Protein backbone atom coordinates (compact mmCIF):
# COMPACT_ATOMS: atom_id res chain seq x y z
CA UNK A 1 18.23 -12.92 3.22
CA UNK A 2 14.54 -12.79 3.57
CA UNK A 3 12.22 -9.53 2.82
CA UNK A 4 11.28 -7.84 6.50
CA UNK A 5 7.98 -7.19 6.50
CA UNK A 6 6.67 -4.42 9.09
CA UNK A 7 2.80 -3.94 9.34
CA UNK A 8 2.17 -0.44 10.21
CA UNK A 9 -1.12 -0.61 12.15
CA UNK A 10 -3.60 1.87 13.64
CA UNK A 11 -6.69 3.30 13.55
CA UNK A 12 -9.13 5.03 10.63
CA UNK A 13 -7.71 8.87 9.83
CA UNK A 14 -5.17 8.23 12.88
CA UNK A 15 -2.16 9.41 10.28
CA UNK A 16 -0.25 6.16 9.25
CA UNK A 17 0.36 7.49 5.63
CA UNK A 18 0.86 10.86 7.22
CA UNK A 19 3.53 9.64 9.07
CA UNK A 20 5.02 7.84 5.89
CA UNK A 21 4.85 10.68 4.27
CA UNK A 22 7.16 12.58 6.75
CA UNK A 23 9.14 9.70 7.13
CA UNK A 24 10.09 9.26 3.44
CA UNK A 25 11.45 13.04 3.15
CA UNK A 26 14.30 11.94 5.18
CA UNK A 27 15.23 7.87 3.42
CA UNK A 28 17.16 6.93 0.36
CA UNK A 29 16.08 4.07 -1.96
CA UNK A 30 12.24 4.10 -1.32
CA UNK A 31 9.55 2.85 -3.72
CA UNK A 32 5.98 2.19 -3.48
CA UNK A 33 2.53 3.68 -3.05
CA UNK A 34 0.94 6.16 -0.59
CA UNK A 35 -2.88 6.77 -1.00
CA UNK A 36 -2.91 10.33 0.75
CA UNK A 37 -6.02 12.67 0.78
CA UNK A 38 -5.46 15.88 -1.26
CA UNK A 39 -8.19 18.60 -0.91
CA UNK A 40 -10.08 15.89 0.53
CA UNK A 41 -9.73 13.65 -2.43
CA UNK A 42 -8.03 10.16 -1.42
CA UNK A 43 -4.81 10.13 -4.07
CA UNK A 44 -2.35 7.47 -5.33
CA UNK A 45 0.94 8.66 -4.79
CA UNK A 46 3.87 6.87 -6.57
CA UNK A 47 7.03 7.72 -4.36
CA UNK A 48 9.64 7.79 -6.86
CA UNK A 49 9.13 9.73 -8.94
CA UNK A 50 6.91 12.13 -6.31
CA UNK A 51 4.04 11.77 -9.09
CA UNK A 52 0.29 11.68 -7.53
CA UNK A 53 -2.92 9.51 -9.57
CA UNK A 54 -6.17 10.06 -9.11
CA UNK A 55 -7.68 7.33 -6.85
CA UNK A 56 -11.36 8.22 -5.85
CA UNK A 57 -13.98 9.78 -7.68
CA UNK A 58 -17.60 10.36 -6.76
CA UNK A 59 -19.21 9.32 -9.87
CA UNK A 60 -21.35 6.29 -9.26
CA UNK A 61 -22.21 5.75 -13.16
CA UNK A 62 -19.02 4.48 -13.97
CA UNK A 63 -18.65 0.54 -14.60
CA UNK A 64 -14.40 0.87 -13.85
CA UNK A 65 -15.04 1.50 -10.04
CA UNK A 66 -15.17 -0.42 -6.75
CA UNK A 67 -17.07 0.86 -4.13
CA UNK A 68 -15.98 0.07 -0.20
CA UNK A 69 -18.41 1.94 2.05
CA UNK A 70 -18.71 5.36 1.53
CA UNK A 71 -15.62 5.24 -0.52
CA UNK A 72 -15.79 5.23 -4.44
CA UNK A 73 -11.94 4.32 -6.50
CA UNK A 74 -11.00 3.93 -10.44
CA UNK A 75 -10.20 0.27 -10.71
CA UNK A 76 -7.64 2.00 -13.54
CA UNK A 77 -5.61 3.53 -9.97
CA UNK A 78 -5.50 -0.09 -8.68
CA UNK A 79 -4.04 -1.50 -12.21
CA UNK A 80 -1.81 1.74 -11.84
CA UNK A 81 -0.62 0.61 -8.28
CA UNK A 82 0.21 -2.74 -9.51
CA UNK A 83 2.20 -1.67 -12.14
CA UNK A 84 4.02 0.65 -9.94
CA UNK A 85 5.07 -1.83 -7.18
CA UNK A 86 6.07 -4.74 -10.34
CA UNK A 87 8.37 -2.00 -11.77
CA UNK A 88 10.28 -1.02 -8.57
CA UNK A 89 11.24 -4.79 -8.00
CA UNK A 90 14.66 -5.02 -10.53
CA UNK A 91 15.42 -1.44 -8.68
CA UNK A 92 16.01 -3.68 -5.64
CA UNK A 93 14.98 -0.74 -3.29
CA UNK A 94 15.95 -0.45 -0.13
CA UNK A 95 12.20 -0.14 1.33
CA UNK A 96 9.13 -0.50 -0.15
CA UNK A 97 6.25 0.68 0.99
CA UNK A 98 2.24 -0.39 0.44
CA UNK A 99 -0.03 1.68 1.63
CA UNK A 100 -2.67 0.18 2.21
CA UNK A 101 -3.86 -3.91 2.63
CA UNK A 102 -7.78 -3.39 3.33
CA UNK A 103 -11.14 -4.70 3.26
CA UNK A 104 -10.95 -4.66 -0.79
CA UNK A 105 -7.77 -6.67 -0.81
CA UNK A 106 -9.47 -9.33 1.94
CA UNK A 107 -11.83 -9.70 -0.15
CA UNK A 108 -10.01 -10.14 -2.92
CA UNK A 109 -10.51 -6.91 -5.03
CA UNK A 110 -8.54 -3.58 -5.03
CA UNK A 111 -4.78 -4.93 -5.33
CA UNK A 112 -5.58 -8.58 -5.38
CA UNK A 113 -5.07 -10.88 -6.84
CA UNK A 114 -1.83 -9.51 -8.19
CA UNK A 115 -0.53 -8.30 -4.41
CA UNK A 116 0.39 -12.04 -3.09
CA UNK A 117 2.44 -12.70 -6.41
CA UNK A 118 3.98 -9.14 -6.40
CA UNK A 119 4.89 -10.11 -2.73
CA UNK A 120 6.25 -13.48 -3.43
CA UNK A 121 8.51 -11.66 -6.30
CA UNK A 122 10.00 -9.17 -3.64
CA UNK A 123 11.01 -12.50 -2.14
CA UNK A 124 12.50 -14.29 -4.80
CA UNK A 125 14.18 -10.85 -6.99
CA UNK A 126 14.75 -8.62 -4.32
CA UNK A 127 14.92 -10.49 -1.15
CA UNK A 128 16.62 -7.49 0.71
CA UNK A 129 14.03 -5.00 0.48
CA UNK A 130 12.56 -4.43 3.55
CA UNK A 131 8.46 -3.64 3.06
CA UNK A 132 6.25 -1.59 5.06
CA UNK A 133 2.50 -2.53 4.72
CA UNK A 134 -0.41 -0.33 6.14
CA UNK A 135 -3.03 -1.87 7.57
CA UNK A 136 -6.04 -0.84 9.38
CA UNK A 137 -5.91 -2.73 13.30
CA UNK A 138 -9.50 -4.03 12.86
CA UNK A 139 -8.25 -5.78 9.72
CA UNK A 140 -4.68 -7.05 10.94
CA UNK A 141 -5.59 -10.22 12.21
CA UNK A 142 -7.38 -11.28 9.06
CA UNK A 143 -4.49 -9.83 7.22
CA UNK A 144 -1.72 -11.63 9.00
CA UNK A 145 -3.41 -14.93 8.62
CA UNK A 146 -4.35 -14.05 4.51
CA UNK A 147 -0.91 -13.18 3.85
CA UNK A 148 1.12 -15.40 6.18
CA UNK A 149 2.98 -12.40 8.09
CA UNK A 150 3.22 -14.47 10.93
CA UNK A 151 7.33 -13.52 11.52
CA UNK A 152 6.17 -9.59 10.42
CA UNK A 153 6.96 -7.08 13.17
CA UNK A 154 4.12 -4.84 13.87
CA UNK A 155 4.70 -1.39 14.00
CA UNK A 156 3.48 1.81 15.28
CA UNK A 157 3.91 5.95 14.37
CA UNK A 158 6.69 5.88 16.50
CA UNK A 159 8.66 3.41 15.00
CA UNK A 160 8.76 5.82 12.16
CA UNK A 161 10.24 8.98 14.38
């Protein structure tokens, strides 16, 4: 069987990893990352095992950071993202969820270069798992046609009620 891949789309601060979040406290079997904000700090959240990273900082001086607009993250949170989606493949989870495909990764920073060839593992190990993928809707057409989710369904907050 091949991976299902659902592209949760919507809007900036419109609640897509809210909505994850809520959705998760009532599945089984689910892996990946959630970048939630925390006292107004974006986080990396690693699902299982419920353990949050620090993502963004707001120190400019440091040479291990990417900047995206007014947005400032530890490359180190990327690496730890990576490593954290690799490591749930052999699990075979039921759902796996990436949260989030963005201008970094289009541009081939952030989770690239590593996310195609985690993706293409997920296919090959664990072909069963079915992903979710957040994506801003400004960026999904550029996404879709980067990552060849042409057969992904795209989904909305309510697909997750």
């Amino acid at each position: 069987m091949k991976n299902k891949v659902f592209l949760f789309s919507g809007s900036v601060q419109s609640g897509k990893t809210s909505t994850l979040l809520n959705w998760i406290k009532g599945e089984n079997n689910v892996f990946g990352i959630l970048t939630p904000d925390v006292d107004e700090i974006r986080m990396l959240y690693n699902i299982e095992p419920n353990k949050y990273y620090p993502f963004e900082t707001n120190i400019r001086e440091n040479k291990e950071i990417e900047v995206i607009g007014r947005f400032i993250f530890l490359k180190s949170s990327f690496e730890k993202a990576i490593e954290i989606l690799k490591a749930a493949i052999p699990k075979k989870p039921e759902w796996l969820i990436i949260d989030e495909i963005g201008k970094l990764e289009l541009k081939n920073k952030g989770l690239e270069p590593y996310l195609i060839s985690i993706l293409n593992d997920y296919r090959i190990y664990s072909p069963d798992t079915k992903i979710i993928i957040v994506i801003r809707d400004y960026l999904l057409k550029e996404a879709i046609e980067k990552y060849s989710f042409s057969d992904a369904e795209i989904v909305t907050a309510s697909y997750f009620r």
